[in-house]
Amino acid sequence: MTEIVLQKIYLNWSGGKDAALALNRLQESDTPLSLLVTAINEDEQAVSMHNVPVHLLEKQFASIQIPSKKIMLPAFPSMEKYESVYAEAMEELKQQGFTHAAFGDIFLEDLKDYREKQLQKNSLEGIFPLWKDNSSDLLKEFVAAGFRAIIICVNTEKLSEVFLGKFIDGSFAEQLPSSIDPCGENGEYHSFCFEGPVFSQPVEFTTGNIYYKDLPNPEADPAKPTIRFAFLEIE
């Protein structure tokens, strides 16, 4: 990872395992980090896509002990609306002296390119602490570091809802079908991280029922405009 000296950096925080591991790597390399930024579904008051309630997000922030910022988005923003809201937020952050944004992306080139182009519009640069590392190795690093996370969302086109509620541990990767990226980098699953070296104390939560949502297809396939996602309630 490129060393950053005397810069002001924020991390895009989803609350999941990749964001937590990216944060841990930044802290271990003594990279200064001033803020955690999270996109929020304003209609549901939950983390976008992950659907983690804001009150649990706040518990994460309190345990991590880094200042935070929420970017409020409608449930199904158009690309124009999404980019407009983010451009406004990034401009505000730039005015506050931020120079870099960190992400937990691993290998999706088109997503990385998109992020960097949006950042460049606001004279910001991207940092990708996990970029091009092997997904299996990253999952092992996550577990070995003492992190704990639970699966809270699956794309049912790719992964069965029986994985909801499973904890990411040493045997988790072995349970996944061979077609699934161990870190879920292709959107197969999302997680909620509740314990580990970046937290001052574990984040307490309870689990509830499984529920389903038909959401816009991330692959923008006109023949299949929506995909069914399964979620595990957490409170």
mmCIF file of C-alpha atoms in Angstrom:
data_model
loop_
_atom_site.group_PDB
_atom_site.id
_atom_site.type_symbol
_atom_site.label_atom_id
_atom_site.label_comp_id
_atom_site.label_asym_id
_atom_site.label_seq_id
_atom_site.Cartn_x
_atom_site.Cartn_y
_atom_site.Cartn_z
ATOM 1 C CA MET A 1 0.000 0.000 0.000
ATOM 2 C CA THR A 2 1.312 3.453 -0.926
ATOM 3 C CA GLU A 3 2.450 5.407 2.112
ATOM 4 C CA ILE A 4 0.428 8.562 2.669
ATOM 5 C CA VAL A 5 2.127 11.340 4.589
ATOM 6 C CA LEU A 6 0.392 14.373 6.114
ATOM 7 C CA GLN A 7 -2.907 13.717 4.391
ATOM 8 C CA LYS A 8 -6.475 13.826 5.663
ATOM 9 C CA ILE A 9 -8.300 10.582 4.909
ATOM 10 C CA TYR A 10 -11.808 9.232 5.336
ATOM 11 C CA LEU A 11 -12.880 5.604 5.015
ATOM 12 C CA ASN A 12 -16.098 4.535 3.330
ATOM 13 C CA TRP A 13 -17.615 2.380 6.058
ATOM 14 C CA SER A 14 -20.314 -0.203 5.293
ATOM 15 C CA GLY A 15 -20.135 -1.926 8.656
ATOM 16 C CA GLY A 16 -19.049 -5.198 7.054
ATOM 17 C CA LYS A 17 -15.917 -7.305 7.101
ATOM 18 C CA ASP A 18 -14.076 -5.673 4.165
ATOM 19 C CA ALA A 19 -14.454 -2.183 5.623
ATOM 20 C CA ALA A 20 -13.305 -3.474 9.010
ATOM 21 C CA LEU A 21 -10.243 -5.191 7.528
ATOM 22 C CA ALA A 22 -9.391 -2.090 5.467
ATOM 23 C CA LEU A 23 -9.627 0.009 8.633
ATOM 24 C CA ASN A 24 -7.380 -2.418 10.488
ATOM 25 C CA ARG A 25 -4.750 -2.313 7.756
ATOM 26 C CA LEU A 26 -4.784 1.476 7.723
ATOM 27 C CA GLN A 27 -4.343 1.587 11.484
ATOM 28 C CA GLU A 28 -1.591 -1.042 11.465
ATOM 29 C CA SER A 29 0.329 0.963 8.861
ATOM 30 C CA ASP A 30 -0.113 4.149 10.939
ATOM 31 C CA THR A 31 -2.038 5.781 8.098
ATOM 32 C CA PRO A 32 -3.918 8.707 9.655
ATOM 33 C CA LEU A 33 -7.686 8.306 9.444
ATOM 34 C CA SER A 34 -10.013 11.129 10.471
ATOM 35 C CA LEU A 35 -13.537 10.029 9.531
ATOM 36 C CA LEU A 36 -15.844 7.112 8.705
ATOM 37 C CA VAL A 37 -18.435 7.811 5.990
ATOM 38 C CA THR A 38 -21.537 5.666 5.463
ATOM 39 C CA ALA A 39 -24.349 5.805 2.886
ATOM 40 C CA ILE A 40 -27.764 5.586 4.558
ATOM 41 C CA ASN A 41 -31.108 4.590 3.082
ATOM 42 C CA GLU A 42 -33.035 7.605 4.354
ATOM 43 C CA ASP A 43 -36.426 5.912 3.986
ATOM 44 C CA GLU A 44 -35.510 2.928 6.132
ATOM 45 C CA GLN A 45 -32.858 4.558 8.331
ATOM 46 C CA ALA A 46 -30.471 1.727 7.614
ATOM 47 C CA VAL A 47 -27.109 1.249 5.913
ATOM 48 C CA SER A 48 -27.629 1.119 2.153
ATOM 49 C CA MET A 49 -27.662 -2.448 0.778
ATOM 50 C CA HIS A 50 -26.583 -4.034 4.091
ATOM 51 C CA ASN A 51 -29.796 -2.828 5.781
ATOM 52 C CA VAL A 52 -28.108 -2.494 9.175
ATOM 53 C CA PRO A 53 -30.225 -0.185 11.400
ATOM 54 C CA VAL A 54 -28.653 3.194 12.100
ATOM 55 C CA HIS A 55 -28.621 2.558 15.850
ATOM 56 C CA LEU A 56 -26.313 -0.438 15.336
ATOM 57 C CA LEU A 57 -24.130 1.630 13.019
ATOM 58 C CA GLU A 58 -23.869 4.201 15.808
ATOM 59 C CA LYS A 59 -22.778 1.433 18.191
ATOM 60 C CA GLN A 60 -20.006 0.519 15.753
ATOM 61 C CA PHE A 61 -18.890 4.145 15.555
ATOM 62 C CA ALA A 62 -18.878 4.483 19.339
ATOM 63 C CA SER A 63 -16.744 1.361 19.735
ATOM 64 C CA ILE A 64 -14.313 2.321 16.938
ATOM 65 C CA GLN A 65 -13.961 5.840 18.377
ATOM 66 C CA ILE A 66 -13.469 7.637 15.068
ATOM 67 C CA PRO A 67 -15.741 10.552 14.021
ATOM 68 C CA SER A 68 -18.434 9.679 11.492
ATOM 69 C CA LYS A 69 -20.570 11.162 8.739
ATOM 70 C CA LYS A 70 -23.748 9.825 7.143
ATOM 71 C CA ILE A 71 -24.682 10.444 3.516
ATOM 72 C CA MET A 72 -28.463 10.292 3.184
ATOM 73 C CA LEU A 73 -29.881 8.700 0.026
ATOM 74 C CA PRO A 74 -33.423 7.743 -1.053
ATOM 75 C CA ALA A 75 -34.191 4.020 -1.179
ATOM 76 C CA PHE A 76 -33.788 3.743 -4.961
ATOM 77 C CA PRO A 77 -31.825 6.771 -6.176
ATOM 78 C CA SER A 78 -31.282 7.321 -9.874
ATOM 79 C CA MET A 79 -27.639 7.403 -10.937
ATOM 80 C CA GLU A 80 -28.001 11.164 -11.417
ATOM 81 C CA LYS A 81 -29.353 11.595 -7.875
ATOM 82 C CA TYR A 82 -26.724 9.278 -6.406
ATOM 83 C CA GLU A 83 -23.851 11.126 -8.045
ATOM 84 C CA SER A 84 -25.312 14.513 -7.139
ATOM 85 C CA VAL A 85 -25.616 13.627 -3.445
ATOM 86 C CA TYR A 86 -22.128 12.148 -3.337
ATOM 87 C CA ALA A 87 -20.593 15.076 -5.214
ATOM 88 C CA GLU A 88 -22.077 17.456 -2.668
ATOM 89 C CA ALA A 89 -20.775 15.343 0.217
ATOM 90 C CA MET A 90 -17.294 15.048 -1.294
ATOM 91 C CA GLU A 91 -17.152 18.793 -1.911
ATOM 92 C CA GLU A 92 -18.030 19.375 1.735
ATOM 93 C CA LEU A 93 -15.313 16.959 2.827
ATOM 94 C CA LYS A 94 -12.779 18.616 0.547
ATOM 95 C CA GLN A 95 -13.633 21.966 2.107
ATOM 96 C CA GLN A 96 -12.903 20.376 5.487
ATOM 97 C CA GLY A 97 -9.407 19.513 4.284
ATOM 98 C CA PHE A 98 -9.862 15.896 3.215
ATOM 99 C CA THR A 99 -7.543 14.776 0.421
ATOM 100 C CA HIS A 100 -8.111 11.009 0.203
ATOM 101 C CA ALA A 101 -10.942 8.472 0.439
ATOM 102 C CA ALA A 102 -10.285 4.843 1.398
ATOM 103 C CA PHE A 103 -12.345 1.852 0.243
ATOM 104 C CA GLY A 104 -12.475 -1.874 1.009
ATOM 105 C CA ASP A 105 -12.649 -2.947 -2.660
ATOM 106 C CA ILE A 106 -10.677 -6.032 -3.646
ATOM 107 C CA PHE A 107 -10.693 -6.718 -7.391
ATOM 108 C CA LEU A 108 -13.621 -5.122 -9.283
ATOM 109 C CA GLU A 109 -11.766 -2.939 -11.790
ATOM 110 C CA ASP A 110 -14.856 -1.137 -13.112
ATOM 111 C CA LEU A 111 -15.958 -0.172 -9.600
ATOM 112 C CA LYS A 112 -12.493 1.107 -8.690
ATOM 113 C CA ASP A 113 -12.316 3.113 -11.925
ATOM 114 C CA TYR A 114 -15.747 4.608 -11.238
ATOM 115 C CA ARG A 115 -14.802 5.609 -7.694
ATOM 116 C CA GLU A 116 -11.572 7.232 -8.830
ATOM 117 C CA LYS A 117 -13.314 9.217 -11.577
ATOM 118 C CA GLN A 118 -15.886 10.534 -9.112
ATOM 119 C CA LEU A 119 -13.161 11.444 -6.624
ATOM 120 C CA GLN A 120 -11.141 13.250 -9.300
ATOM 121 C CA LYS A 121 -14.091 15.545 -9.978
ATOM 122 C CA ASN A 122 -13.604 16.819 -6.432
ATOM 123 C CA SER A 123 -9.790 16.728 -6.470
ATOM 124 C CA LEU A 124 -9.687 13.746 -4.104
ATOM 125 C CA GLU A 125 -7.644 10.547 -4.430
ATOM 126 C CA GLY A 126 -8.516 6.948 -3.609
ATOM 127 C CA ILE A 127 -6.754 4.508 -1.288
ATOM 128 C CA PHE A 128 -7.483 0.777 -1.589
ATOM 129 C CA PRO A 129 -5.787 -1.142 1.264
ATOM 130 C CA LEU A 130 -7.090 -4.568 0.141
ATOM 131 C CA TRP A 131 -6.691 -4.114 -3.603
ATOM 132 C CA LYS A 132 -5.690 -7.224 -5.602
ATOM 133 C CA ASP A 133 -5.085 -9.344 -2.513
ATOM 134 C CA ASN A 134 -6.316 -12.935 -2.698
ATOM 135 C CA SER A 135 -9.858 -13.244 -1.324
ATOM 136 C CA SER A 136 -9.135 -16.496 0.510
ATOM 137 C CA ASP A 137 -6.082 -14.960 2.154
ATOM 138 C CA LEU A 138 -8.057 -11.877 3.151
ATOM 139 C CA LEU A 139 -10.716 -14.006 4.824
ATOM 140 C CA LYS A 140 -8.027 -15.924 6.721
ATOM 141 C CA GLU A 141 -6.418 -12.627 7.768
ATOM 142 C CA PHE A 142 -9.795 -11.346 8.972
ATOM 143 C CA VAL A 143 -10.360 -14.404 11.176
ATOM 144 C CA ALA A 144 -6.753 -14.571 12.411
ATOM 145 C CA ALA A 145 -6.877 -10.916 13.458
ATOM 146 C CA GLY A 146 -9.707 -11.727 15.858
ATOM 147 C CA PHE A 147 -12.571 -10.195 13.898
ATOM 148 C CA ARG A 148 -16.091 -11.577 14.158
ATOM 149 C CA ALA A 149 -18.880 -10.947 11.652
ATOM 150 C CA ILE A 150 -22.277 -12.412 10.789
ATOM 151 C CA ILE A 151 -23.871 -12.853 7.358
ATOM 152 C CA ILE A 152 -26.921 -10.573 7.130
ATOM 153 C CA CYS A 153 -27.705 -10.413 3.393
ATOM 154 C CA VAL A 154 -27.412 -12.792 0.440
ATOM 155 C CA ASN A 155 -28.136 -12.485 -3.251
ATOM 156 C CA THR A 156 -30.451 -15.484 -3.618
ATOM 157 C CA GLU A 157 -29.480 -15.838 -7.287
ATOM 158 C CA LYS A 158 -25.987 -16.769 -6.113
ATOM 159 C CA LEU A 159 -26.162 -17.970 -2.518
ATOM 160 C CA SER A 160 -28.822 -19.712 -0.441
ATOM 161 C CA GLU A 161 -30.489 -17.928 2.462
ATOM 162 C CA VAL A 162 -29.336 -20.798 4.699
ATOM 163 C CA PHE A 163 -26.112 -18.792 4.991
ATOM 164 C CA LEU A 164 -27.919 -15.973 6.799
ATOM 165 C CA GLY A 165 -26.849 -15.932 10.429
ATOM 166 C CA LYS A 166 -23.628 -17.848 9.807
ATOM 167 C CA PHE A 167 -20.540 -16.410 11.434
ATOM 168 C CA ILE A 168 -17.380 -15.781 9.457
ATOM 169 C CA ASP A 169 -14.885 -18.121 11.108
ATOM 170 C CA GLY A 170 -12.171 -20.560 10.121
ATOM 171 C CA SER A 171 -14.624 -22.963 8.496
ATOM 172 C CA PHE A 172 -16.808 -20.414 6.708
ATOM 173 C CA ALA A 173 -14.960 -20.422 3.360
ATOM 174 C CA GLU A 174 -15.122 -24.230 3.230
ATOM 175 C CA GLN A 175 -18.925 -24.070 3.415
ATOM 176 C CA LEU A 176 -19.257 -21.757 0.415
ATOM 177 C CA PRO A 177 -19.977 -23.162 -3.065
ATOM 178 C CA SER A 178 -16.905 -23.092 -5.294
ATOM 179 C CA SER A 179 -18.556 -20.488 -7.537
ATOM 180 C CA ILE A 180 -18.717 -17.929 -4.692
ATOM 181 C CA ASP A 181 -15.884 -15.526 -3.993
ATOM 182 C CA PRO A 182 -14.774 -16.135 -0.379
ATOM 183 C CA CYS A 183 -15.158 -12.428 0.423
ATOM 184 C CA GLY A 184 -18.412 -12.043 -1.517
ATOM 185 C CA GLU A 185 -16.745 -9.444 -3.728
ATOM 186 C CA ASN A 186 -19.231 -10.092 -6.516
ATOM 187 C CA GLY A 187 -22.136 -9.158 -4.261
ATOM 188 C CA GLU A 188 -22.950 -12.710 -3.183
ATOM 189 C CA TYR A 189 -23.319 -11.749 0.482
ATOM 190 C CA HIS A 190 -22.914 -8.906 2.973
ATOM 191 C CA SER A 191 -21.912 -9.014 6.620
ATOM 192 C CA PHE A 192 -22.087 -7.113 9.889
ATOM 193 C CA CYS A 193 -18.802 -6.910 11.800
ATOM 194 C CA PHE A 194 -19.245 -6.683 15.551
ATOM 195 C CA GLU A 195 -15.918 -7.529 17.184
ATOM 196 C CA GLY A 196 -12.222 -7.251 16.441
ATOM 197 C CA PRO A 197 -9.074 -5.154 16.812
ATOM 198 C CA VAL A 198 -10.657 -1.931 15.520
ATOM 199 C CA PHE A 199 -13.371 -2.065 18.204
ATOM 200 C CA SER A 200 -12.834 -0.990 21.811
ATOM 201 C CA GLN A 201 -15.581 -3.420 22.823
ATOM 202 C CA PRO A 202 -17.908 -5.862 21.017
ATOM 203 C CA VAL A 203 -21.074 -4.438 19.457
ATOM 204 C CA GLU A 204 -24.077 -6.127 21.038
ATOM 205 C CA PHE A 205 -27.016 -7.067 18.808
ATOM 206 C CA THR A 206 -29.831 -9.579 18.462
ATOM 207 C CA THR A 207 -31.092 -11.433 15.395
ATOM 208 C CA GLY A 208 -34.670 -11.834 14.203
ATOM 209 C CA ASN A 209 -36.553 -13.091 11.181
ATOM 210 C CA ILE A 210 -35.463 -13.554 7.580
ATOM 211 C CA TYR A 211 -37.153 -11.271 5.039
ATOM 212 C CA TYR A 212 -36.858 -10.677 1.297
ATOM 213 C CA LYS A 213 -36.551 -7.705 -1.045
ATOM 214 C CA ASP A 214 -36.587 -7.459 -4.816
ATOM 215 C CA LEU A 215 -33.890 -4.903 -5.593
ATOM 216 C CA PRO A 216 -32.521 -3.455 -8.845
ATOM 217 C CA ASN A 217 -30.161 -5.907 -10.506
ATOM 218 C CA PRO A 218 -26.574 -4.750 -9.788
ATOM 219 C CA GLU A 219 -25.577 -6.033 -13.233
ATOM 220 C CA ALA A 220 -28.202 -3.797 -14.930
ATOM 221 C CA ASP A 221 -29.573 -6.630 -17.040
ATOM 222 C CA PRO A 222 -32.724 -5.410 -18.874
ATOM 223 C CA ALA A 223 -33.913 -9.015 -19.173
ATOM 224 C CA LYS A 224 -33.825 -9.335 -15.376
ATOM 225 C CA PRO A 225 -34.334 -5.885 -13.837
ATOM 226 C CA THR A 226 -34.576 -7.084 -10.230
ATOM 227 C CA ILE A 227 -32.868 -9.642 -8.017
ATOM 228 C CA ARG A 228 -34.305 -11.172 -4.853
ATOM 229 C CA PHE A 229 -32.126 -10.562 -1.801
ATOM 230 C CA ALA A 230 -32.657 -12.235 1.562
ATOM 231 C CA PHE A 231 -31.912 -10.369 4.780
ATOM 232 C CA LEU A 232 -31.544 -11.318 8.423
ATOM 233 C CA GLU A 233 -33.097 -8.871 10.874
ATOM 234 C CA ILE A 234 -30.588 -7.548 13.395
ATOM 235 C CA GLU A 235 -31.356 -5.157 16.240
#
